[in-house]
mmCIF file of C-alpha atoms and ligand atoms in Angstrom:
data_model
loop_
_atom_site.group_PDB
_atom_site.id
_atom_site.type_symbol
_atom_site.label_atom_id
_atom_site.label_comp_id
_atom_site.label_asym_id
_atom_site.label_seq_id
_atom_site.Cartn_x
_atom_site.Cartn_y
_atom_site.Cartn_z
ATOM 1 C CA MET K 7 5.934 -25.631 -12.850
ATOM 2 C CA GLN K 8 6.250 -26.522 -16.508
ATOM 3 C CA ILE K 9 3.392 -28.705 -17.714
ATOM 4 C CA THR K 10 3.796 -31.019 -20.676
ATOM 5 C CA LEU K 11 0.801 -32.431 -22.492
ATOM 6 C CA GLN K 12 1.778 -35.281 -24.787
ATOM 7 C CA ASN K 13 -0.763 -36.526 -27.352
ATOM 8 C CA LEU K 14 -3.438 -35.940 -24.749
ATOM 9 C CA THR K 15 -6.717 -37.473 -25.918
ATOM 10 C CA LYS K 16 -10.076 -37.992 -24.246
ATOM 11 C CA VAL K 17 -12.840 -39.969 -25.898
ATOM 12 C CA PHE K 18 -16.276 -40.161 -24.282
ATOM 13 C CA PRO K 19 -18.015 -43.280 -25.598
ATOM 14 C CA LYS K 20 -21.324 -42.806 -27.325
ATOM 15 C CA ARG K 21 -24.298 -43.158 -25.008
ATOM 16 C CA GLY K 22 -27.653 -44.224 -26.382
ATOM 17 C CA LYS K 23 -28.779 -44.684 -29.957
ATOM 18 C CA LYS K 24 -29.444 -41.005 -30.650
ATOM 19 C CA GLU K 25 -25.795 -40.051 -30.438
ATOM 20 C CA THR K 26 -24.012 -40.316 -33.758
ATOM 21 C CA GLY K 27 -20.740 -41.634 -32.330
ATOM 22 C CA ASP K 28 -18.066 -41.313 -29.686
ATOM 23 C CA VAL K 29 -17.188 -37.774 -28.662
ATOM 24 C CA ILE K 30 -13.516 -36.936 -29.026
ATOM 25 C CA ALA K 31 -13.525 -34.159 -26.452
ATOM 26 C CA VAL K 32 -9.762 -33.636 -26.646
ATOM 27 C CA ASN K 33 -7.915 -34.820 -29.736
ATOM 28 C CA ASP K 34 -4.156 -35.387 -29.648
ATOM 29 C CA PHE K 35 -3.184 -32.254 -27.727
ATOM 30 C CA THR K 36 0.573 -31.795 -27.469
ATOM 31 C CA PHE K 37 1.943 -28.658 -25.841
ATOM 32 C CA VAL K 38 4.514 -27.533 -23.305
ATOM 33 C CA ILE K 39 3.070 -24.921 -20.964
ATOM 34 C CA PRO K 40 6.001 -22.806 -19.805
ATOM 35 C CA ASP K 41 6.638 -22.336 -16.099
ATOM 36 C CA GLY K 42 5.060 -19.300 -14.449
ATOM 37 C CA LYS K 43 2.894 -18.235 -17.368
ATOM 38 C CA LEU K 44 -0.808 -17.561 -17.683
ATOM 39 C CA ILE K 45 -2.306 -19.566 -20.528
ATOM 40 C CA GLY K 46 -5.744 -18.738 -21.903
ATOM 41 C CA LEU K 47 -7.575 -21.804 -23.176
ATOM 42 C CA LEU K 48 -10.120 -20.443 -25.589
ATOM 43 C CA GLY K 49 -12.838 -21.811 -27.835
ATOM 44 C CA PRO K 50 -16.583 -22.080 -28.322
ATOM 45 C CA SER K 51 -18.749 -23.983 -25.880
ATOM 46 C CA GLY K 52 -18.258 -27.753 -26.155
ATOM 47 C CA CYS K 53 -14.794 -27.569 -27.753
ATOM 48 C CA GLY K 54 -13.091 -29.489 -24.948
ATOM 49 C CA LYS K 55 -11.759 -26.778 -22.659
ATOM 50 C CA SER K 56 -13.166 -28.153 -19.411
ATOM 51 C CA THR K 57 -12.182 -31.683 -20.356
ATOM 52 C CA THR K 58 -8.600 -30.503 -20.926
ATOM 53 C CA LEU K 59 -8.544 -28.877 -17.490
ATOM 54 C CA ASN K 60 -10.070 -31.950 -15.882
ATOM 55 C CA LEU K 61 -7.372 -34.105 -17.446
ATOM 56 C CA ILE K 62 -4.674 -31.803 -16.085
ATOM 57 C CA SER K 63 -6.262 -31.769 -12.622
ATOM 58 C CA GLY K 64 -6.807 -35.540 -12.614
ATOM 59 C CA LEU K 65 -10.597 -35.383 -12.370
ATOM 60 C CA GLU K 66 -10.682 -37.227 -15.720
ATOM 61 C CA LYS K 67 -8.368 -39.972 -16.977
ATOM 62 C CA PRO K 68 -7.043 -39.586 -20.522
ATOM 63 C CA THR K 69 -7.917 -42.193 -23.140
ATOM 64 C CA ARG K 70 -4.416 -41.731 -24.559
ATOM 65 C CA GLY K 71 -1.441 -39.526 -23.891
ATOM 66 C CA LYS K 72 0.581 -38.306 -20.940
ATOM 67 C CA ILE K 73 0.804 -35.341 -18.611
ATOM 68 C CA TYR K 74 4.021 -34.219 -16.935
ATOM 69 C CA PHE K 75 4.451 -31.646 -14.188
ATOM 70 C CA GLY K 76 8.095 -30.704 -14.607
ATOM 71 C CA GLU K 77 9.821 -34.072 -15.064
ATOM 72 C CA ASP K 78 7.162 -36.017 -13.140
ATOM 73 C CA ASP K 79 4.682 -38.152 -15.035
ATOM 74 C CA VAL K 80 1.430 -37.370 -13.201
ATOM 75 C CA THR K 81 -0.867 -39.172 -15.649
ATOM 76 C CA GLY K 82 -1.756 -41.879 -13.123
ATOM 77 C CA LEU K 83 -1.882 -39.655 -10.039
ATOM 78 C CA PRO K 84 -5.182 -38.834 -8.314
ATOM 79 C CA PRO K 85 -6.171 -35.147 -8.166
ATOM 80 C CA GLU K 86 -5.212 -34.686 -4.516
ATOM 81 C CA SER K 87 -1.631 -35.768 -5.209
ATOM 82 C CA ARG K 88 -1.079 -33.377 -8.107
ATOM 83 C CA GLY K 89 -0.897 -30.097 -6.230
ATOM 84 C CA VAL K 90 -3.427 -28.265 -8.377
ATOM 85 C CA GLY K 91 -5.755 -25.485 -7.280
ATOM 86 C CA LEU K 92 -9.124 -25.437 -9.005
ATOM 87 C CA VAL K 93 -11.630 -22.634 -9.440
ATOM 88 C CA PHE K 94 -14.943 -23.108 -11.239
ATOM 89 C CA GLN K 95 -17.617 -20.844 -12.635
ATOM 90 C CA ASN K 96 -20.012 -21.595 -9.743
ATOM 91 C CA TYR K 97 -17.820 -20.836 -6.778
ATOM 92 C CA ALA K 98 -18.938 -23.985 -4.928
ATOM 93 C CA LEU K 99 -18.389 -22.503 -1.476
ATOM 94 C CA TYR K 100 -19.823 -24.238 1.579
ATOM 95 C CA PRO K 101 -22.817 -22.063 2.522
ATOM 96 C CA HIS K 102 -22.787 -22.939 6.222
ATOM 97 C CA LEU K 103 -19.089 -22.128 6.687
ATOM 98 C CA THR K 104 -17.566 -18.681 7.108
ATOM 99 C CA VAL K 105 -15.085 -17.304 4.590
ATOM 100 C CA LEU K 106 -12.211 -18.282 6.872
ATOM 101 C CA GLN K 107 -13.556 -21.802 7.314
ATOM 102 C CA ASN K 108 -14.076 -22.149 3.564
ATOM 103 C CA ILE K 109 -10.485 -21.138 2.877
ATOM 104 C CA LEU K 110 -9.177 -23.423 5.643
ATOM 105 C CA PHE K 111 -11.136 -26.407 4.373
ATOM 106 C CA PRO K 112 -8.566 -27.857 1.918
ATOM 107 C CA LEU K 113 -5.842 -27.632 4.590
ATOM 108 C CA GLN K 114 -7.932 -29.434 7.191
ATOM 109 C CA ASN K 115 -8.284 -32.315 4.751
ATOM 110 C CA LEU K 116 -4.535 -32.801 4.492
ATOM 111 C CA LYS K 117 -3.194 -35.899 6.208
ATOM 112 C CA GLY K 118 0.005 -36.832 7.986
ATOM 113 C CA ALA K 119 3.173 -34.862 7.435
ATOM 114 C CA GLU K 120 1.464 -32.575 4.888
ATOM 115 C CA ARG K 121 -0.939 -31.262 7.513
ATOM 116 C CA PRO K 122 0.170 -27.883 8.883
ATOM 117 C CA THR K 123 -0.338 -26.878 12.523
ATOM 118 C CA LYS K 124 -3.455 -24.890 13.352
ATOM 119 C CA GLU K 125 -1.450 -21.653 13.561
ATOM 120 C CA GLN K 126 0.182 -22.326 10.190
ATOM 121 C CA MET K 127 -3.224 -23.006 8.663
ATOM 122 C CA ILE K 128 -4.660 -19.733 9.917
ATOM 123 C CA GLN K 129 -1.595 -17.863 8.739
ATOM 124 C CA ARG K 130 -1.814 -19.362 5.266
ATOM 125 C CA ALA K 131 -5.540 -18.676 5.043
ATOM 126 C CA GLU K 132 -4.890 -15.061 6.009
ATOM 127 C CA GLU K 133 -2.143 -14.732 3.417
ATOM 128 C CA ALA K 134 -4.386 -16.160 0.704
ATOM 129 C CA ALA K 135 -7.233 -13.864 1.754
ATOM 130 C CA LYS K 136 -4.909 -10.881 1.623
ATOM 131 C CA LEU K 137 -3.760 -11.788 -1.865
ATOM 132 C CA VAL K 138 -7.338 -11.659 -3.145
ATOM 133 C CA GLN K 139 -8.189 -8.699 -0.880
ATOM 134 C CA ILE K 140 -10.946 -10.219 1.239
ATOM 135 C CA GLU K 141 -9.116 -10.246 4.566
ATOM 136 C CA GLN K 142 -11.771 -7.984 6.101
ATOM 137 C CA LEU K 143 -14.594 -10.436 5.238
ATOM 138 C CA MET K 144 -13.330 -13.542 7.033
ATOM 139 C CA GLU K 145 -16.252 -13.931 9.414
ATOM 140 C CA ARG K 146 -19.002 -13.647 6.791
ATOM 141 C CA ARG K 147 -20.871 -16.497 5.166
ATOM 142 C CA PRO K 148 -21.024 -16.826 1.349
ATOM 143 C CA SER K 149 -24.637 -15.578 1.224
ATOM 144 C CA GLU K 150 -23.425 -12.282 2.708
ATOM 145 C CA LEU K 151 -20.971 -11.697 -0.145
ATOM 146 C CA SER K 152 -21.308 -10.351 -3.673
ATOM 147 C CA GLY K 153 -20.564 -12.672 -6.603
ATOM 148 C CA GLY K 154 -17.158 -11.108 -7.102
ATOM 149 C CA GLN K 155 -16.287 -11.543 -3.431
ATOM 150 C CA GLN K 156 -17.435 -15.163 -3.507
ATOM 151 C CA GLN K 157 -15.206 -15.835 -6.482
ATOM 152 C CA ARG K 158 -12.279 -14.290 -4.594
ATOM 153 C CA VAL K 159 -12.940 -16.668 -1.710
ATOM 154 C CA ALA K 160 -12.908 -19.552 -4.180
ATOM 155 C CA ILE K 161 -9.573 -18.331 -5.553
ATOM 156 C CA ALA K 162 -8.151 -17.969 -2.024
ATOM 157 C CA ARG K 163 -9.296 -21.502 -1.255
ATOM 158 C CA ALA K 164 -7.485 -22.738 -4.360
ATOM 159 C CA LEU K 165 -4.318 -20.833 -3.404
ATOM 160 C CA VAL K 166 -4.138 -21.847 0.249
ATOM 161 C CA LYS K 167 -2.665 -25.263 -0.561
ATOM 162 C CA LEU K 168 0.180 -23.473 -2.367
ATOM 163 C CA PRO K 169 -0.635 -25.306 -5.599
ATOM 164 C CA ARG K 170 1.952 -25.984 -8.284
ATOM 165 C CA VAL K 171 -0.652 -25.220 -10.904
ATOM 166 C CA LEU K 172 -3.780 -23.065 -10.822
ATOM 167 C CA LEU K 173 -6.673 -24.097 -13.067
ATOM 168 C CA LEU K 174 -9.557 -21.676 -13.609
ATOM 169 C CA ASP K 175 -12.619 -22.853 -15.537
ATOM 170 C CA GLU K 176 -14.661 -19.875 -16.758
ATOM 171 C CA PRO K 177 -14.223 -18.201 -13.361
ATOM 172 C CA LEU K 178 -15.817 -14.913 -14.401
ATOM 173 C CA SER K 179 -18.949 -16.125 -16.178
ATOM 174 C CA ASN K 180 -21.260 -15.486 -13.241
ATOM 175 C CA LEU K 181 -20.115 -11.913 -12.727
ATOM 176 C CA ASP K 182 -21.590 -8.787 -14.284
ATOM 177 C CA ALA K 183 -19.632 -6.976 -16.979
ATOM 178 C CA ARG K 184 -17.863 -4.438 -14.777
ATOM 179 C CA LEU K 185 -16.914 -6.997 -12.166
ATOM 180 C CA ARG K 186 -15.654 -9.323 -14.881
ATOM 181 C CA LEU K 187 -13.241 -6.679 -16.072
ATOM 182 C CA GLN K 188 -12.047 -5.927 -12.568
ATOM 183 C CA THR K 189 -11.715 -9.556 -11.495
ATOM 184 C CA ARG K 190 -9.772 -10.548 -14.582
ATOM 185 C CA GLU K 191 -7.229 -7.831 -13.781
ATOM 186 C CA GLU K 192 -7.090 -9.207 -10.232
ATOM 187 C CA ILE K 193 -6.438 -12.710 -11.507
ATOM 188 C CA ARG K 194 -3.646 -11.353 -13.656
ATOM 189 C CA ARG K 195 -2.123 -9.558 -10.668
ATOM 190 C CA ILE K 196 -2.398 -12.594 -8.396
ATOM 191 C CA GLN K 197 -0.829 -14.776 -11.071
ATOM 192 C CA ARG K 198 2.071 -12.335 -11.456
ATOM 193 C CA GLU K 199 2.569 -12.022 -7.699
ATOM 194 C CA THR K 200 2.555 -15.769 -7.063
ATOM 195 C CA GLY K 201 4.208 -16.872 -10.310
ATOM 196 C CA ILE K 202 1.996 -19.974 -10.311
ATOM 197 C CA THR K 203 1.584 -21.574 -13.739
ATOM 198 C CA THR K 204 -2.064 -20.854 -14.496
ATOM 199 C CA ILE K 205 -4.522 -22.085 -17.087
ATOM 200 C CA PHE K 206 -7.521 -19.872 -17.557
ATOM 201 C CA VAL K 207 -10.443 -21.307 -19.536
ATOM 202 C CA THR K 208 -12.918 -19.014 -21.247
ATOM 203 C CA HIS K 209 -15.139 -18.847 -24.331
ATOM 204 C CA ASP K 210 -14.679 -15.054 -24.319
ATOM 205 C CA GLN K 211 -11.881 -14.137 -26.685
ATOM 206 C CA GLU K 212 -11.485 -10.636 -25.308
ATOM 207 C CA GLU K 213 -11.054 -12.002 -21.800
ATOM 208 C CA ALA K 214 -8.416 -14.489 -22.915
ATOM 209 C CA MET K 215 -6.600 -11.954 -25.107
ATOM 210 C CA SER K 216 -6.454 -9.328 -22.368
ATOM 211 C CA ILE K 217 -4.751 -11.307 -19.607
ATOM 212 C CA SER K 218 -2.953 -14.261 -21.184
ATOM 213 C CA ASP K 219 0.731 -14.619 -21.942
ATOM 214 C CA MET K 220 -0.304 -17.195 -24.507
ATOM 215 C CA ILE K 221 -3.613 -18.346 -25.884
ATOM 216 C CA VAL K 222 -4.605 -21.783 -27.098
ATOM 217 C CA VAL K 223 -7.521 -21.707 -29.556
ATOM 218 C CA MET K 224 -9.548 -24.939 -29.669
ATOM 219 C CA LYS K 225 -12.435 -26.195 -31.757
ATOM 220 C CA GLU K 226 -14.129 -29.580 -31.510
ATOM 221 C CA GLY K 227 -11.358 -31.072 -29.415
ATOM 222 C CA VAL K 228 -8.606 -29.930 -31.767
ATOM 223 C CA VAL K 229 -6.064 -27.225 -31.000
ATOM 224 C CA HIS K 230 -6.032 -24.823 -33.934
ATOM 225 C CA GLN K 231 -3.420 -22.314 -32.875
ATOM 226 C CA ILE K 232 -1.156 -21.459 -29.951
ATOM 227 C CA GLY K 233 0.688 -18.188 -29.513
ATOM 228 C CA ALA K 234 0.919 -14.776 -27.903
ATOM 229 C CA PRO K 235 -2.506 -13.098 -28.186
ATOM 230 C CA GLN K 236 -1.336 -10.366 -30.552
ATOM 231 C CA ASP K 237 0.513 -12.839 -32.774
ATOM 232 C CA VAL K 238 -2.545 -15.059 -33.128
ATOM 233 C CA TYR K 239 -4.691 -12.012 -33.880
ATOM 234 C CA ASP K 240 -2.225 -10.699 -36.456
ATOM 235 C CA GLU K 241 -1.390 -14.057 -38.055
ATOM 236 C CA PRO K 242 -4.361 -16.421 -37.782
ATOM 237 C CA LYS K 243 -3.572 -19.808 -39.284
ATOM 238 C CA ASN K 244 -7.052 -20.528 -40.529
ATOM 239 C CA LEU K 245 -10.462 -18.991 -41.044
ATOM 240 C CA PHE K 246 -11.849 -20.309 -37.757
ATOM 241 C CA VAL K 247 -9.143 -18.615 -35.678
ATOM 242 C CA ALA K 248 -9.482 -15.407 -37.707
ATOM 243 C CA GLN K 249 -13.223 -15.340 -37.056
ATOM 244 C CA PHE K 250 -13.023 -16.330 -33.418
ATOM 245 C CA LEU K 251 -10.730 -13.454 -32.388
ATOM 246 C CA GLY K 252 -11.665 -9.798 -32.570
ATOM 247 C CA THR K 253 -14.606 -7.519 -31.835
ATOM 248 C CA PRO K 254 -16.287 -6.542 -34.028
ATOM 249 C CA PRO K 255 -15.504 -9.826 -35.765
ATOM 250 C CA ILE K 256 -13.526 -10.053 -38.970
ATOM 251 C CA HIS K 257 -15.463 -9.626 -42.234
ATOM 252 C CA VAL K 258 -15.330 -12.499 -44.696
ATOM 253 C CA PHE K 259 -15.735 -11.927 -48.434
ATOM 254 C CA ASP K 260 -16.040 -14.327 -51.338
ATOM 255 C CA GLY K 261 -13.090 -13.263 -53.441
ATOM 256 C CA SER K 262 -10.878 -14.461 -56.215
ATOM 257 C CA VAL K 263 -7.246 -13.962 -57.066
ATOM 258 C CA ARG K 264 -6.329 -13.150 -60.671
ATOM 259 C CA ALA K 265 -2.792 -12.225 -61.754
ATOM 260 C CA GLY K 266 -1.696 -11.185 -58.270
ATOM 261 C CA SER K 267 -4.760 -9.096 -57.476
ATOM 262 C CA LEU K 268 -7.594 -9.801 -55.083
ATOM 263 C CA TYR K 269 -10.980 -9.251 -56.727
ATOM 264 C CA LEU K 270 -14.239 -8.728 -54.885
ATOM 265 C CA GLY K 271 -17.030 -8.959 -57.438
ATOM 266 C CA GLY K 272 -15.448 -7.699 -60.641
ATOM 267 C CA THR K 273 -13.196 -5.171 -58.921
ATOM 268 C CA PRO K 274 -9.521 -5.528 -58.005
ATOM 269 C CA VAL K 275 -9.211 -4.234 -54.429
ATOM 270 C CA LEU K 276 -5.704 -5.241 -53.290
ATOM 271 C CA ASP K 277 -2.361 -6.506 -54.627
ATOM 272 C CA VAL K 278 -1.652 -9.989 -53.319
ATOM 273 C CA PRO K 279 1.740 -10.858 -54.819
ATOM 274 C CA GLY K 280 2.764 -14.492 -55.003
ATOM 275 C CA VAL K 281 -0.738 -15.916 -54.758
ATOM 276 C CA ALA K 282 -1.837 -18.292 -57.519
ATOM 277 C CA ASP K 283 -5.112 -17.673 -59.347
ATOM 278 C CA GLN K 284 -7.938 -19.214 -57.323
ATOM 279 C CA GLU K 285 -11.191 -18.589 -55.503
ATOM 280 C CA VAL K 286 -10.525 -17.513 -51.897
ATOM 281 C CA TYR K 287 -12.118 -16.254 -48.739
ATOM 282 C CA ALA K 288 -10.773 -12.774 -48.101
ATOM 283 C CA ALA K 289 -11.147 -11.732 -44.460
ATOM 284 C CA VAL K 290 -10.750 -8.085 -43.480
ATOM 285 C CA ARG K 291 -10.351 -6.864 -39.890
ATOM 286 C CA PRO K 292 -12.712 -3.962 -39.025
ATOM 287 C CA GLU K 293 -9.666 -1.691 -38.637
ATOM 288 C CA GLY K 294 -8.398 -2.744 -42.078
ATOM 289 C CA PHE K 295 -10.740 -0.407 -43.970
ATOM 290 C CA VAL K 296 -9.294 3.028 -44.815
ATOM 291 C CA LEU K 297 -11.723 5.731 -45.803
ATOM 292 C CA ASN K 298 -10.628 6.828 -49.282
ATOM 293 C CA ALA K 299 -12.784 8.632 -51.857
ATOM 294 C CA ASP K 300 -10.688 7.019 -54.615
ATOM 295 C CA GLY K 301 -10.509 3.618 -52.901
ATOM 296 C CA PRO K 302 -11.316 0.503 -54.907
ATOM 297 C CA LEU K 303 -13.830 -1.035 -52.490
ATOM 298 C CA CYS K 304 -17.285 0.501 -52.838
ATOM 299 C CA CYS K 305 -19.874 -0.367 -50.167
ATOM 300 C CA GLN K 306 -23.514 0.582 -49.662
ATOM 301 C CA LEU K 307 -23.614 2.991 -46.710
ATOM 302 C CA SER K 308 -26.199 2.277 -44.004
ATOM 303 C CA ARG K 309 -25.183 4.590 -41.194
ATOM 304 C CA VAL K 310 -22.306 5.963 -39.167
ATOM 305 C CA GLU K 311 -21.977 5.351 -35.428
ATOM 306 C CA ILE K 312 -19.770 7.726 -33.459
ATOM 307 C CA MET K 313 -18.127 5.890 -30.555
ATOM 308 C CA GLY K 314 -15.901 8.618 -29.126
ATOM 309 C CA ARG K 315 -12.398 7.564 -30.068
ATOM 310 C CA ASP K 316 -13.510 5.658 -33.172
ATOM 311 C CA THR K 317 -16.208 5.778 -35.760
ATOM 312 C CA SER K 318 -18.023 2.701 -36.929
ATOM 313 C CA VAL K 319 -19.098 2.841 -40.576
ATOM 314 C CA VAL K 320 -21.962 0.398 -41.028
ATOM 315 C CA CYS K 321 -22.265 -0.672 -44.643
ATOM 316 C CA SER K 322 -22.694 -3.678 -46.920
ATOM 317 C CA HIS K 323 -21.121 -5.315 -49.958
ATOM 318 C CA GLU K 324 -22.567 -8.080 -52.117
ATOM 319 C CA CYS K 325 -19.486 -10.293 -51.656
ATOM 320 C CA CYS K 326 -19.468 -10.092 -47.853
ATOM 321 C CA THR K 327 -20.625 -13.453 -46.462
ATOM 322 C CA SER K 328 -20.652 -12.359 -42.840
ATOM 323 C CA GLY K 329 -23.521 -9.867 -43.109
ATOM 324 C CA THR K 330 -23.210 -6.214 -42.278
ATOM 325 C CA ILE K 331 -19.773 -4.618 -42.450
ATOM 326 C CA ARG K 332 -18.585 -2.554 -39.514
ATOM 327 C CA ALA K 333 -15.524 -0.626 -40.576
ATOM 328 C CA ILE K 334 -13.742 1.006 -37.643
ATOM 329 C CA ILE K 335 -12.036 4.252 -38.606
ATOM 330 C CA PRO K 336 -10.473 7.042 -36.503
ATOM 331 C CA ALA K 337 -13.061 9.572 -35.279
ATOM 332 C CA GLU K 338 -11.386 12.486 -37.070
ATOM 333 C CA ASN K 339 -12.280 10.959 -40.446
ATOM 334 C CA ARG K 340 -15.625 12.275 -41.654
ATOM 335 C CA VAL K 341 -17.952 10.168 -43.734
ATOM 336 C CA ASP K 342 -20.218 11.997 -46.165
ATOM 337 C CA GLN K 343 -23.554 10.573 -45.078
ATOM 338 C CA THR K 344 -25.449 12.235 -47.929
ATOM 339 C CA LEU K 345 -23.948 9.685 -50.334
ATOM 340 C CA PRO K 346 -25.447 6.212 -50.824
ATOM 341 C CA THR K 347 -22.018 4.581 -50.948
ATOM 342 C CA VAL K 348 -18.709 4.802 -49.127
ATOM 343 C CA ARG K 349 -15.314 3.901 -50.605
ATOM 344 C CA PHE K 350 -12.364 2.277 -48.886
ATOM 345 C CA SER K 351 -8.903 1.068 -49.604
ATOM 346 C CA LEU K 352 -7.624 -1.882 -47.567
ATOM 347 C CA LYS K 353 -4.607 -2.226 -45.256
ATOM 348 C CA PRO K 354 -2.640 -5.206 -46.608
ATOM 349 C CA ASN K 355 -1.663 -6.470 -43.134
ATOM 350 C CA LYS K 356 -5.331 -6.547 -42.077
ATOM 351 C CA VAL K 357 -6.475 -8.696 -44.979
ATOM 352 C CA PHE K 358 -6.059 -12.485 -44.822
ATOM 353 C CA LEU K 359 -6.693 -14.951 -47.618
ATOM 354 C CA PHE K 360 -7.963 -18.451 -46.935
ATOM 355 C CA ASP K 361 -8.266 -21.523 -49.133
ATOM 356 C CA ARG K 362 -11.910 -22.084 -50.074
ATOM 357 C CA SER K 363 -11.853 -25.803 -49.282
ATOM 358 C CA THR K 364 -9.339 -26.249 -46.439
ATOM 359 C CA GLN K 365 -9.930 -22.780 -44.929
ATOM 360 C CA GLU K 366 -6.186 -22.617 -44.239
ATOM 361 C CA ARG K 367 -4.374 -19.317 -44.613
ATOM 362 C CA ILE K 368 -2.753 -18.584 -47.986
ATOM 363 C CA ALA K 369 0.618 -16.857 -47.767
ATOM 364 C CA VAL K 370 1.027 -13.531 -49.546
ATOM 365 C CA SER K 371 4.617 -12.473 -50.293
ATOM 366 C CA ASN K 372 5.541 -9.050 -48.968
ATOM 367 C CA ALA K 373 7.612 -8.131 -52.016
HETATM 368 P P1 LIG H 425 -16.142 -26.894 -23.053
HETATM 369 O O1 LIG H 425 -15.649 -26.833 -21.646
HETATM 370 O O2 LIG H 425 -15.165 -26.370 -24.052
HETATM 371 O O3 LIG H 425 -17.474 -26.240 -23.218
HETATM 372 P P2 LIG H 425 -16.275 -29.759 -22.553
HETATM 373 O O4 LIG H 425 -14.855 -30.111 -22.325
HETATM 374 O O5 LIG H 425 -17.131 -29.621 -21.362
HETATM 375 O O6 LIG H 425 -16.341 -28.433 -23.448
HETATM 376 O O7 LIG H 425 -16.941 -30.837 -23.528
HETATM 377 C C1 LIG H 425 -16.328 -31.269 -24.725
HETATM 378 C C2 LIG H 425 -17.185 -32.340 -25.359
HETATM 379 O O8 LIG H 425 -17.168 -33.509 -24.558
HETATM 380 C C3 LIG H 425 -18.643 -31.948 -25.523
HETATM 381 O O9 LIG H 425 -19.094 -32.472 -26.737
HETATM 382 C C4 LIG H 425 -19.326 -32.638 -24.345
HETATM 383 O O10 LIG H 425 -20.643 -32.965 -24.659
HETATM 384 C C5 LIG H 425 -18.477 -33.877 -24.170
HETATM 385 N N1 LIG H 425 -18.418 -34.312 -22.764
HETATM 386 C C6 LIG H 425 -17.897 -33.633 -21.731
HETATM 387 N N2 LIG H 425 -17.949 -34.328 -20.586
HETATM 388 C C7 LIG H 425 -18.552 -35.511 -20.894
HETATM 389 C C8 LIG H 425 -18.897 -36.701 -20.155
HETATM 390 N N3 LIG H 425 -18.634 -36.781 -18.838
HETATM 391 N N4 LIG H 425 -19.501 -37.704 -20.828
HETATM 392 C C9 LIG H 425 -19.755 -37.609 -22.147
HETATM 393 N N5 LIG H 425 -19.442 -36.540 -22.904
HETATM 394 C C10 LIG H 425 -18.856 -35.502 -22.304
HETATM 395 MG MG1 LIG H 426 -16.548 -25.903 -19.998
#
């Protein structure tokens, strides 16, 4: 099911005198979500992710804008008529019901012609349980399940109605690190197997990057960038997106451009052809530093952390505004730790320039 969001806007009116004004939770969001894809909706807490999902599910009414499922305008439809499956962070299972009864619950609420026979219900519940691999736990109650198993039950319950759209709001937040990794792979597999258009909300960029066909990066109700995860990582449109994606995070320097060269402090560190003279933010990905004894960028060396495949060179530079630098270099490169400084050259495709006032990306010509 293709989903179209057209100028979707949600304003929550100010409540009480202490609030400074209305909250624009979602601000003029226009986007066509392609059929059968998994979309990661990503941004810091409070940026409007849940509100966007709630608008799509019908739990909230938009202040402005429209939502289409395929050709159908669903903007005025109540949630139960939209054919969406919802999964939340707190699994919200009924504690007194068994797994089977929990999964059956949405079907038993169906009325009239929509309501399957008892046998059909059981069959669909069993199929959904199989998909999330909990078919052997059907007689247990939620308290007898691990967090990961409970979340699978919640996903099965969302799938049993054969939804046109699956909406997942931070579904992995209550799971421990290992289970989070495993369950996100499961969600990816289930999405592929069912082909259901899925929107996956998370504040965790790594989570969104790892399983999404496309990510949508939001901040304060505004969509900042939409694209394939690698494309957004490689070509961030502004400083916020550049900083939000990547671990360790990107390093931001106060820099200036003079005669086609990027200067950090008084030192030219990189050719940036086609860029006019100006003060800039220069952001360097951790993997953009190349160990080079003759390199132009000289940093104060703190320590070297061996991480197996990679080495993390922890150092500092007076122009770096984002604190300590963690340069990630291949493990076979050896850093001379007897020296007080370490020198790097920079990979041009790992350095982004941003306008000091607008924080928008400045294009560098490849010539
Ligand atoms: P996220 O899910 O990205 O953390 P939300 O969509 O929950 O963010 O919230 C976006 C903004 O809207 C926040 O500033 C939040 O305080 C506000 N907000 C959310 N729901 C309501 C509501 N029911 N009433 C008033 N303000 C709300
Ligand atoms: Mg939320």
